[in-house]
Amino acid sequence: MAMFILRRVGIMILTALCLTFIVFFLTNLYPNLEKLAKTQGDFRMSDEEVASYLGRNGYLQPMAVKYGQWLGVVPGFVIDDRDGVTRGQCIPPDTAPEDAPRFCGILQGDWGYSTVFREDVGVILSDKLALTGKLMFWVMLLMVPSALVLGILAGMREGSRTDRTLSTVAITTTATPEYVSGVLFIAVFASTAVGLKWFKGTATSAMDGANFENFFLPVLTIALYGMGYIARMTRASMAEVMTAQYIRTARLKGVSFPNVVMKHALRNALIAPFTVIMLQFPWLLNGVVIVETLFNYKGFGWTLVQAAGNNDIELLLGVSVISVVVVLVTQLISDIGYVYLNPRISVR
C-alpha cells in the first residue's frame, strides 16, 4: 500500500506541474500582459510604455524562468530602475536588497498580490475557501445521504414502480441546471407566505454566520443537481449486486430480504458510488460559480469569476493551484478508498 500511495503521489506532482504550467502559459500570453499593464497604468499607454511597465515587473522574461520564479524554485528577478533604485520580486518595500530572500514563490507561501482586491492572494483564497467550504459541508450533508437512500431503494427491486418513480426523480434533478432551479426557488420562495416567513433576504448574510434561513436555498439548488447523478450510480450498482449469485444463494437459504440487503449487498453496492461521491468535491469547488453568483455568495467560485473577468493574473493562478490540488487529492483518496472497499483488488 505504501508503494501504491508513493506512485500515486509522484503522478499527482507531475500532473500538477503540467496543469499549472498550462494555466501559467495561457495567463502570461502577451495580450493578457498588455491588458494588465493598461489596467494598472493608463489605457492610453503607448506600446513603449507597456513594454517598459512589463519589463520593470519581470513579465518579459522567458516563460520557463517566470514559471520557476512563480513556483519558488528559481531566484526572483532583480531590476535596477533608471533612478538607481533596486527592485525585485522578493524585495519587500523598505527592505534592503541584501536582506531580502532569493526565492519567493508558491513553495515559500508567497502567492502574489491581487490587482483587483488589493490584497495578498493567499489571504483572499483562505477567506473564500472557508466560505465555500461551509457551503460544501451543508451540500454534502444533504446530497449524499439523500442520493444513497434514493439509489438503494430504487436498485433493491429493479423494474418496480418504486424504481421507476425514483429514477425519474433522479433524472429530472440531474437534467435541471442550477441556474434554472435556483431562479425557480427564488421566484417561489420570494413570492409565497412560507418563503417570506422562513427564507428571508439573500445568502450574502450567511457568509457571516450559519444563517439557515438564507443559506438553505443555494444548498438546496446545488444538492438537487448533484443528487441525481449519485442516486443513478447507486441504483445501477445496487441492481447489479442484487442479481449476483451469492445474493440468490442467501435468499434460497431463507435469509430475509432486509438482511440480504443490509448484510450482503450494501457494502458491495457502495463501491462505485464512493468514487462518484469523492469526485463531487472538485465539482463543488469550481462548479458553484453560477450558484454563488446567483445568490451573491462571495466564495471561491465567485472569486474565480472576478479574477477571470478582471484579468487578475496572480489571483487566477492561485485559484488554479487550489483547484488542481483538490482534484488530485480527492482522486488519490478515491483510489485508496476503492482499494479498501473492494477486496478483489490487490495492490503490489
mmCIF file of C-alpha atoms in Angstrom:
data_model
loop_
_atom_site.group_PDB
_atom_site.id
_atom_site.type_symbol
_atom_site.label_atom_id
_atom_site.label_comp_id
_atom_site.label_asym_id
_atom_site.label_seq_id
_atom_site.Cartn_x
_atom_site.Cartn_y
_atom_site.Cartn_z
ATOM 1 C CA MET A 1 0.000 0.000 0.000
ATOM 2 C CA ALA A 2 2.866 2.391 0.788
ATOM 3 C CA MET A 3 4.388 1.941 -2.681
ATOM 4 C CA PHE A 4 0.950 2.375 -4.234
ATOM 5 C CA ILE A 5 0.492 5.700 -2.445
ATOM 6 C CA LEU A 6 4.010 6.868 -3.335
ATOM 7 C CA ARG A 7 3.429 6.115 -7.014
ATOM 8 C CA ARG A 8 0.125 7.965 -6.941
ATOM 9 C CA VAL A 9 1.728 10.953 -5.198
ATOM 10 C CA GLY A 10 4.502 11.067 -7.810
ATOM 11 C CA ILE A 11 1.945 11.049 -10.615
ATOM 12 C CA MET A 12 -0.027 13.753 -8.780
ATOM 13 C CA ILE A 13 3.003 16.052 -8.534
ATOM 14 C CA LEU A 14 3.860 15.600 -12.209
ATOM 15 C CA THR A 15 0.257 16.209 -13.232
ATOM 16 C CA ALA A 16 0.026 19.299 -11.019
ATOM 17 C CA LEU A 17 3.179 20.749 -12.588
ATOM 18 C CA CYS A 18 1.871 20.149 -16.112
ATOM 19 C CA LEU A 19 -1.563 21.627 -15.430
ATOM 20 C CA THR A 20 -0.290 24.679 -13.570
ATOM 21 C CA PHE A 21 2.258 25.359 -16.323
ATOM 22 C CA ILE A 22 -0.523 25.284 -18.927
ATOM 23 C CA VAL A 23 -2.555 27.788 -16.921
ATOM 24 C CA PHE A 24 0.545 29.910 -16.285
ATOM 25 C CA PHE A 25 1.390 29.917 -20.000
ATOM 26 C CA LEU A 26 -2.117 30.962 -21.037
ATOM 27 C CA THR A 27 -2.435 33.708 -18.444
ATOM 28 C CA ASN A 28 1.015 35.105 -19.308
ATOM 29 C CA LEU A 29 0.416 35.488 -23.026
ATOM 30 C CA TYR A 30 1.320 38.978 -24.218
ATOM 31 C CA PRO A 31 -2.264 40.192 -24.871
ATOM 32 C CA ASN A 32 -3.142 39.434 -21.248
ATOM 33 C CA LEU A 33 0.018 41.138 -20.015
ATOM 34 C CA GLU A 34 -0.700 44.176 -22.184
ATOM 35 C CA LYS A 35 -4.212 44.409 -20.754
ATOM 36 C CA LEU A 36 -2.790 44.094 -17.234
ATOM 37 C CA ALA A 37 -0.327 46.917 -17.860
ATOM 38 C CA LYS A 38 -3.022 49.235 -19.182
ATOM 39 C CA THR A 39 -5.353 48.331 -16.343
ATOM 40 C CA GLN A 40 -2.738 49.152 -13.736
ATOM 41 C CA GLY A 41 -1.470 52.207 -15.613
ATOM 42 C CA ASP A 42 -3.396 54.009 -18.318
ATOM 43 C CA PHE A 43 -5.433 52.594 -21.186
ATOM 44 C CA ARG A 44 -3.846 55.230 -23.424
ATOM 45 C CA MET A 45 -0.348 53.891 -22.763
ATOM 46 C CA SER A 46 1.828 53.530 -25.844
ATOM 47 C CA ASP A 47 3.450 50.255 -26.829
ATOM 48 C CA GLU A 48 6.782 51.512 -25.465
ATOM 49 C CA GLU A 49 5.206 52.391 -22.121
ATOM 50 C CA VAL A 50 3.540 48.971 -21.927
ATOM 51 C CA ALA A 51 6.843 47.247 -22.633
ATOM 52 C CA SER A 52 8.553 49.411 -20.016
ATOM 53 C CA TYR A 53 5.940 48.507 -17.378
ATOM 54 C CA LEU A 54 6.165 44.803 -18.154
ATOM 55 C CA GLY A 55 9.940 44.898 -18.093
ATOM 56 C CA ARG A 56 10.069 46.652 -14.713
ATOM 57 C CA ASN A 57 7.806 43.972 -13.243
ATOM 58 C CA GLY A 58 9.617 40.963 -14.692
ATOM 59 C CA TYR A 59 6.934 39.923 -17.177
ATOM 60 C CA LEU A 60 9.213 39.955 -20.235
ATOM 61 C CA GLN A 61 11.493 37.157 -19.034
ATOM 62 C CA PRO A 62 11.407 33.709 -20.684
ATOM 63 C CA MET A 63 8.300 31.724 -19.827
ATOM 64 C CA ALA A 64 10.206 28.897 -18.121
ATOM 65 C CA VAL A 65 12.101 31.371 -15.930
ATOM 66 C CA LYS A 66 8.899 33.162 -14.903
ATOM 67 C CA TYR A 67 7.219 29.851 -14.084
ATOM 68 C CA GLY A 68 10.169 28.808 -11.932
ATOM 69 C CA GLN A 69 10.100 32.140 -10.112
ATOM 70 C CA TRP A 70 6.363 31.817 -9.545
ATOM 71 C CA LEU A 71 6.865 28.330 -8.115
ATOM 72 C CA GLY A 72 9.781 29.485 -5.993
ATOM 73 C CA VAL A 73 12.464 27.202 -7.443
ATOM 74 C CA VAL A 74 14.233 29.978 -9.379
ATOM 75 C CA PRO A 75 15.563 33.155 -7.711
ATOM 76 C CA GLY A 76 13.234 36.112 -8.096
ATOM 77 C CA PHE A 77 14.040 38.808 -10.644
ATOM 78 C CA VAL A 78 16.058 41.865 -9.616
ATOM 79 C CA ILE A 79 15.935 45.072 -11.685
ATOM 80 C CA ASP A 80 17.756 48.384 -11.259
ATOM 81 C CA ASP A 81 15.476 51.303 -12.122
ATOM 82 C CA ARG A 82 16.681 54.338 -14.006
ATOM 83 C CA ASP A 83 16.749 56.299 -10.756
ATOM 84 C CA GLY A 84 19.170 53.782 -9.255
ATOM 85 C CA VAL A 85 16.621 52.007 -7.013
ATOM 86 C CA THR A 86 16.892 48.231 -6.931
ATOM 87 C CA ARG A 87 13.541 46.475 -7.215
ATOM 88 C CA GLY A 88 12.780 42.789 -7.280
ATOM 89 C CA GLN A 89 10.190 40.099 -6.883
ATOM 90 C CA CYS A 90 11.453 39.096 -3.443
ATOM 91 C CA ILE A 91 12.343 42.581 -2.178
ATOM 92 C CA PRO A 92 9.554 43.967 0.056
ATOM 93 C CA PRO A 93 9.158 47.737 0.441
ATOM 94 C CA ASP A 94 11.576 49.377 2.872
ATOM 95 C CA THR A 95 13.855 46.313 2.738
ATOM 96 C CA ALA A 96 17.469 46.375 1.613
ATOM 97 C CA PRO A 97 18.147 44.096 -1.386
ATOM 98 C CA GLU A 98 20.893 42.263 0.515
ATOM 99 C CA ASP A 99 18.453 41.430 3.321
ATOM 100 C CA ALA A 100 15.722 40.087 1.040
ATOM 101 C CA PRO A 101 15.302 36.343 0.333
ATOM 102 C CA ARG A 102 16.319 34.983 -3.043
ATOM 103 C CA PHE A 103 13.311 32.712 -3.501
ATOM 104 C CA CYS A 104 9.716 33.825 -3.021
ATOM 105 C CA GLY A 105 7.070 31.751 -4.777
ATOM 106 C CA ILE A 106 4.252 29.326 -4.138
ATOM 107 C CA LEU A 107 6.547 26.904 -2.323
ATOM 108 C CA GLN A 108 7.595 29.680 0.074
ATOM 109 C CA GLY A 109 3.979 30.673 0.739
ATOM 110 C CA ASP A 110 4.085 33.826 -1.396
ATOM 111 C CA TRP A 111 1.017 33.622 -3.654
ATOM 112 C CA GLY A 112 1.365 37.082 -5.130
ATOM 113 C CA TYR A 113 -0.747 40.226 -4.938
ATOM 114 C CA SER A 114 -4.269 40.657 -6.301
ATOM 115 C CA THR A 115 -4.625 43.648 -8.608
ATOM 116 C CA VAL A 116 -8.408 43.684 -8.121
ATOM 117 C CA PHE A 117 -8.813 43.208 -4.367
ATOM 118 C CA ARG A 118 -5.518 44.954 -3.500
ATOM 119 C CA GLU A 119 -4.627 42.218 -1.050
ATOM 120 C CA ASP A 120 -2.369 39.179 -0.808
ATOM 121 C CA VAL A 121 -3.717 36.277 -2.851
ATOM 122 C CA GLY A 122 -3.102 33.823 -0.001
ATOM 123 C CA VAL A 123 -5.309 35.830 2.367
ATOM 124 C CA ILE A 124 -8.083 36.110 -0.224
ATOM 125 C CA LEU A 125 -8.052 32.399 -1.036
ATOM 126 C CA SER A 126 -8.102 31.336 2.610
ATOM 127 C CA ASP A 127 -11.148 33.507 3.300
ATOM 128 C CA LYS A 128 -13.034 32.430 0.183
ATOM 129 C CA LEU A 129 -12.193 28.741 0.665
ATOM 130 C CA ALA A 130 -13.620 28.920 4.189
ATOM 131 C CA LEU A 131 -16.885 30.327 2.833
ATOM 132 C CA THR A 132 -17.169 27.747 0.055
ATOM 133 C CA GLY A 133 -16.112 25.008 2.493
ATOM 134 C CA LYS A 134 -19.087 25.855 4.680
ATOM 135 C CA LEU A 135 -21.347 25.706 1.647
ATOM 136 C CA MET A 136 -19.845 22.382 0.537
ATOM 137 C CA PHE A 137 -20.311 20.884 4.008
ATOM 138 C CA TRP A 138 -24.053 21.519 4.052
ATOM 139 C CA VAL A 139 -24.445 20.439 0.428
ATOM 140 C CA MET A 140 -22.720 17.110 1.054
ATOM 141 C CA LEU A 141 -24.679 16.625 4.272
ATOM 142 C CA LEU A 142 -27.943 16.975 2.345
ATOM 143 C CA MET A 143 -26.939 15.485 -1.005
ATOM 144 C CA VAL A 144 -25.047 12.286 -0.167
ATOM 145 C CA PRO A 145 -27.468 10.601 2.294
ATOM 146 C CA SER A 146 -30.480 11.556 0.160
ATOM 147 C CA ALA A 147 -28.866 10.244 -3.019
ATOM 148 C CA LEU A 148 -27.763 6.969 -1.410
ATOM 149 C CA VAL A 149 -31.208 6.313 0.020
ATOM 150 C CA LEU A 150 -32.867 7.018 -3.334
ATOM 151 C CA GLY A 151 -30.398 4.831 -5.220
ATOM 152 C CA ILE A 152 -30.584 1.918 -2.782
ATOM 153 C CA LEU A 153 -34.395 1.931 -2.675
ATOM 154 C CA ALA A 154 -34.569 2.059 -6.474
ATOM 155 C CA GLY A 155 -31.971 -0.669 -7.011
ATOM 156 C CA MET A 156 -33.374 -3.095 -4.432
ATOM 157 C CA ARG A 157 -36.227 -4.073 -6.746
ATOM 158 C CA GLU A 158 -35.194 -3.272 -10.302
ATOM 159 C CA GLY A 159 -38.104 -2.508 -12.606
ATOM 160 C CA SER A 160 -40.644 -1.968 -9.838
ATOM 161 C CA ARG A 161 -42.885 1.091 -9.531
ATOM 162 C CA THR A 162 -40.612 2.463 -6.811
ATOM 163 C CA ASP A 163 -37.613 2.047 -9.100
ATOM 164 C CA ARG A 164 -39.290 3.858 -11.984
ATOM 165 C CA THR A 165 -40.522 6.700 -9.782
ATOM 166 C CA LEU A 166 -37.222 7.331 -8.016
ATOM 167 C CA SER A 167 -35.248 7.002 -11.255
ATOM 168 C CA THR A 168 -37.481 9.621 -12.852
ATOM 169 C CA VAL A 169 -36.863 11.964 -9.917
ATOM 170 C CA ALA A 170 -33.090 11.416 -10.164
ATOM 171 C CA ILE A 171 -33.003 12.043 -13.913
ATOM 172 C CA THR A 172 -35.143 15.186 -13.534
ATOM 173 C CA THR A 173 -32.869 16.724 -10.901
ATOM 174 C CA THR A 174 -29.739 15.972 -12.924
ATOM 175 C CA ALA A 175 -31.253 17.357 -16.132
ATOM 176 C CA THR A 176 -32.196 20.652 -14.446
ATOM 177 C CA PRO A 177 -29.257 23.120 -14.430
ATOM 178 C CA GLU A 178 -28.501 25.059 -11.271
ATOM 179 C CA TYR A 179 -29.358 28.395 -12.851
ATOM 180 C CA VAL A 180 -32.852 27.100 -13.684
ATOM 181 C CA SER A 181 -33.636 25.519 -10.310
ATOM 182 C CA GLY A 182 -32.024 28.455 -8.487
ATOM 183 C CA VAL A 183 -34.204 31.005 -10.285
ATOM 184 C CA LEU A 184 -37.287 28.861 -9.672
ATOM 185 C CA PHE A 185 -36.527 28.585 -5.953
ATOM 186 C CA ILE A 186 -36.004 32.327 -5.701
ATOM 187 C CA ALA A 187 -39.277 33.007 -7.515
ATOM 188 C CA VAL A 188 -41.265 30.504 -5.459
ATOM 189 C CA PHE A 189 -39.896 31.268 -2.001
ATOM 190 C CA ALA A 190 -39.779 35.018 -2.572
ATOM 191 C CA SER A 191 -43.446 35.224 -3.560
ATOM 192 C CA THR A 192 -45.127 32.847 -1.114
ATOM 193 C CA ALA A 193 -46.044 33.330 2.513
ATOM 194 C CA VAL A 194 -43.982 30.313 3.571
ATOM 195 C CA GLY A 195 -40.952 31.575 1.697
ATOM 196 C CA LEU A 196 -41.227 35.080 3.108
ATOM 197 C CA LYS A 197 -41.512 33.643 6.601
ATOM 198 C CA TRP A 198 -38.697 31.086 6.516
ATOM 199 C CA PHE A 199 -36.245 32.313 3.863
ATOM 200 C CA LYS A 200 -35.502 35.997 4.344
ATOM 201 C CA GLY A 201 -33.008 38.044 2.367
ATOM 202 C CA THR A 202 -30.161 36.559 0.348
ATOM 203 C CA ALA A 203 -27.317 34.163 1.018
ATOM 204 C CA THR A 204 -24.926 37.083 1.472
ATOM 205 C CA SER A 205 -25.694 37.325 5.187
ATOM 206 C CA ALA A 206 -24.859 33.626 5.573
ATOM 207 C CA MET A 207 -21.200 34.485 4.953
ATOM 208 C CA ASP A 208 -21.011 35.994 8.434
ATOM 209 C CA GLY A 209 -22.567 33.007 10.207
ATOM 210 C CA ALA A 210 -24.517 29.785 9.831
ATOM 211 C CA ASN A 211 -27.763 31.566 8.922
ATOM 212 C CA PHE A 212 -30.053 28.702 7.910
ATOM 213 C CA GLU A 213 -32.836 30.943 6.669
ATOM 214 C CA ASN A 214 -30.639 32.485 3.980
ATOM 215 C CA PHE A 215 -28.277 29.563 3.446
ATOM 216 C CA PHE A 216 -30.777 26.867 2.569
ATOM 217 C CA LEU A 217 -31.686 27.899 -0.990
ATOM 218 C CA PRO A 218 -28.152 27.757 -2.502
ATOM 219 C CA VAL A 219 -27.527 24.492 -0.632
ATOM 220 C CA LEU A 220 -30.755 23.000 -1.985
ATOM 221 C CA THR A 221 -30.004 24.223 -5.506
ATOM 222 C CA ILE A 222 -26.573 22.564 -5.624
ATOM 223 C CA ALA A 223 -27.621 19.408 -3.771
ATOM 224 C CA LEU A 224 -30.530 18.656 -6.106
ATOM 225 C CA TYR A 225 -28.324 18.887 -9.170
ATOM 226 C CA GLY A 226 -25.641 16.534 -7.822
ATOM 227 C CA MET A 227 -28.005 14.182 -6.031
ATOM 228 C CA GLY A 228 -29.470 12.680 -9.201
ATOM 229 C CA TYR A 229 -26.101 11.532 -10.562
ATOM 230 C CA ILE A 230 -25.087 9.821 -7.315
ATOM 231 C CA ALA A 231 -28.534 8.232 -6.987
ATOM 232 C CA ARG A 232 -28.398 6.811 -10.513
ATOM 233 C CA MET A 233 -24.933 5.346 -9.963
ATOM 234 C CA THR A 234 -26.032 3.852 -6.649
ATOM 235 C CA ARG A 235 -29.159 2.415 -8.243
ATOM 236 C CA ALA A 236 -27.188 0.784 -11.081
ATOM 237 C CA SER A 237 -24.634 -0.667 -8.646
ATOM 238 C CA MET A 238 -27.335 -1.932 -6.267
ATOM 239 C CA ALA A 239 -29.323 -3.528 -9.093
ATOM 240 C CA GLU A 240 -26.206 -5.343 -10.333
ATOM 241 C CA VAL A 241 -25.341 -6.636 -6.858
ATOM 242 C CA MET A 242 -28.883 -7.870 -6.240
ATOM 243 C CA THR A 243 -28.581 -10.233 -9.239
ATOM 244 C CA ALA A 244 -25.271 -11.724 -8.041
ATOM 245 C CA GLN A 245 -25.060 -15.444 -7.297
ATOM 246 C CA TYR A 246 -24.252 -15.029 -3.591
ATOM 247 C CA ILE A 247 -27.379 -12.915 -3.131
ATOM 248 C CA ARG A 248 -29.513 -15.627 -4.726
ATOM 249 C CA THR A 249 -27.858 -18.221 -2.513
ATOM 250 C CA ALA A 250 -28.603 -16.194 0.598
ATOM 251 C CA ARG A 251 -32.252 -15.849 -0.417
ATOM 252 C CA LEU A 252 -32.525 -19.603 -1.091
ATOM 253 C CA LYS A 253 -31.145 -20.294 2.384
ATOM 254 C CA GLY A 254 -34.020 -18.340 3.863
ATOM 255 C CA VAL A 255 -32.274 -15.099 4.749
ATOM 256 C CA SER A 256 -34.820 -12.314 4.930
ATOM 257 C CA PHE A 257 -34.773 -9.637 2.255
ATOM 258 C CA PRO A 258 -33.777 -6.776 4.634
ATOM 259 C CA ASN A 259 -30.869 -8.843 5.982
ATOM 260 C CA VAL A 260 -29.742 -9.687 2.452
ATOM 261 C CA VAL A 261 -29.678 -6.005 1.591
ATOM 262 C CA MET A 262 -28.016 -4.761 4.777
ATOM 263 C CA LYS A 263 -25.505 -7.554 5.423
ATOM 264 C CA HIS A 264 -24.629 -8.804 1.949
ATOM 265 C CA ALA A 265 -25.489 -6.325 -0.788
ATOM 266 C CA LEU A 266 -24.986 -2.871 0.685
ATOM 267 C CA ARG A 267 -21.185 -2.823 1.046
ATOM 268 C CA ASN A 268 -20.520 -4.064 -2.483
ATOM 269 C CA ALA A 269 -23.162 -1.721 -3.872
ATOM 270 C CA LEU A 270 -21.419 1.313 -2.349
ATOM 271 C CA ILE A 271 -18.063 0.719 -4.065
ATOM 272 C CA ALA A 272 -18.970 2.541 -7.301
ATOM 273 C CA PRO A 273 -20.879 5.426 -5.630
ATOM 274 C CA PHE A 274 -17.889 6.073 -3.340
ATOM 275 C CA THR A 275 -15.774 7.141 -6.319
ATOM 276 C CA VAL A 276 -18.588 9.322 -7.636
ATOM 277 C CA ILE A 277 -19.049 10.973 -4.231
ATOM 278 C CA MET A 278 -15.349 11.817 -3.981
ATOM 279 C CA LEU A 279 -15.484 13.426 -7.422
ATOM 280 C CA GLN A 280 -18.181 15.789 -6.161
ATOM 281 C CA PHE A 281 -15.630 17.761 -4.125
ATOM 282 C CA PRO A 282 -13.746 19.276 -7.088
ATOM 283 C CA TRP A 283 -17.070 19.800 -8.856
ATOM 284 C CA LEU A 284 -18.433 21.650 -5.845
ATOM 285 C CA LEU A 285 -15.309 23.772 -5.544
ATOM 286 C CA ASN A 286 -15.414 25.039 -9.129
ATOM 287 C CA GLY A 287 -18.975 24.200 -10.166
ATOM 288 C CA VAL A 288 -20.640 26.533 -7.683
ATOM 289 C CA VAL A 289 -19.737 29.565 -9.804
ATOM 290 C CA ILE A 290 -23.286 30.021 -11.097
ATOM 291 C CA VAL A 291 -24.939 29.430 -7.739
ATOM 292 C CA GLU A 292 -22.588 31.709 -5.808
ATOM 293 C CA THR A 293 -23.094 34.441 -8.382
ATOM 294 C CA LEU A 294 -26.858 33.918 -8.460
ATOM 295 C CA PHE A 295 -27.239 34.114 -4.692
ATOM 296 C CA ASN A 296 -24.459 36.720 -4.269
ATOM 297 C CA TYR A 297 -22.449 34.355 -2.090
ATOM 298 C CA LYS A 298 -18.845 35.556 -2.353
ATOM 299 C CA GLY A 299 -16.985 32.279 -2.084
ATOM 300 C CA PHE A 300 -14.357 30.507 -4.181
ATOM 301 C CA GLY A 301 -16.465 30.306 -7.351
ATOM 302 C CA TRP A 302 -17.370 33.986 -7.149
ATOM 303 C CA THR A 303 -13.671 34.800 -6.731
ATOM 304 C CA LEU A 304 -12.849 32.776 -9.847
ATOM 305 C CA VAL A 305 -15.311 34.878 -11.854
ATOM 306 C CA GLN A 306 -13.833 38.115 -10.520
ATOM 307 C CA ALA A 307 -10.257 37.010 -11.256
ATOM 308 C CA ALA A 308 -11.047 35.897 -14.802
ATOM 309 C CA GLY A 309 -13.252 38.898 -15.604
ATOM 310 C CA ASN A 310 -10.716 41.438 -14.368
ATOM 311 C CA ASN A 311 -7.573 39.749 -15.702
ATOM 312 C CA ASP A 312 -6.196 39.349 -12.169
ATOM 313 C CA ILE A 313 -3.323 37.054 -13.154
ATOM 314 C CA GLU A 314 -1.908 36.283 -9.706
ATOM 315 C CA LEU A 315 -5.333 35.530 -8.226
ATOM 316 C CA LEU A 316 -6.306 33.415 -11.227
ATOM 317 C CA LEU A 317 -3.114 31.395 -10.851
ATOM 318 C CA GLY A 318 -3.792 30.904 -7.132
ATOM 319 C CA VAL A 319 -7.312 29.686 -7.874
ATOM 320 C CA SER A 320 -5.950 27.247 -10.454
ATOM 321 C CA VAL A 321 -3.423 25.818 -7.967
ATOM 322 C CA ILE A 322 -6.135 25.186 -5.374
ATOM 323 C CA SER A 323 -8.413 23.610 -7.982
ATOM 324 C CA VAL A 324 -5.706 21.278 -9.280
ATOM 325 C CA VAL A 325 -4.669 20.207 -5.768
ATOM 326 C CA VAL A 326 -8.264 19.481 -4.726
ATOM 327 C CA VAL A 327 -8.917 17.411 -7.850
ATOM 328 C CA LEU A 328 -5.745 15.359 -7.443
ATOM 329 C CA VAL A 329 -6.090 14.829 -3.685
ATOM 330 C CA THR A 330 -9.714 13.702 -3.952
ATOM 331 C CA GLN A 331 -8.712 11.341 -6.757
ATOM 332 C CA LEU A 332 -5.980 9.873 -4.527
ATOM 333 C CA ILE A 333 -8.426 9.411 -1.647
ATOM 334 C CA SER A 334 -10.872 7.807 -4.074
ATOM 335 C CA ASP A 335 -8.257 5.330 -5.308
ATOM 336 C CA ILE A 336 -7.210 4.377 -1.764
ATOM 337 C CA GLY A 337 -10.798 4.049 -0.591
ATOM 338 C CA TYR A 338 -11.674 1.902 -3.622
ATOM 339 C CA VAL A 339 -8.872 -0.494 -2.751
ATOM 340 C CA TYR A 340 -10.111 -0.851 0.825
ATOM 341 C CA LEU A 341 -13.757 -1.255 -0.173
ATOM 342 C CA ASN A 342 -13.099 -3.786 -2.904
ATOM 343 C CA PRO A 343 -11.202 -6.824 -1.510
ATOM 344 C CA ARG A 344 -10.812 -8.258 -5.016
ATOM 345 C CA ILE A 345 -8.226 -5.594 -5.855
ATOM 346 C CA SER A 346 -4.658 -6.358 -4.828
ATOM 347 C CA VAL A 347 -2.026 -3.631 -4.587
ATOM 348 C CA ARG A 348 1.544 -4.607 -5.372
#
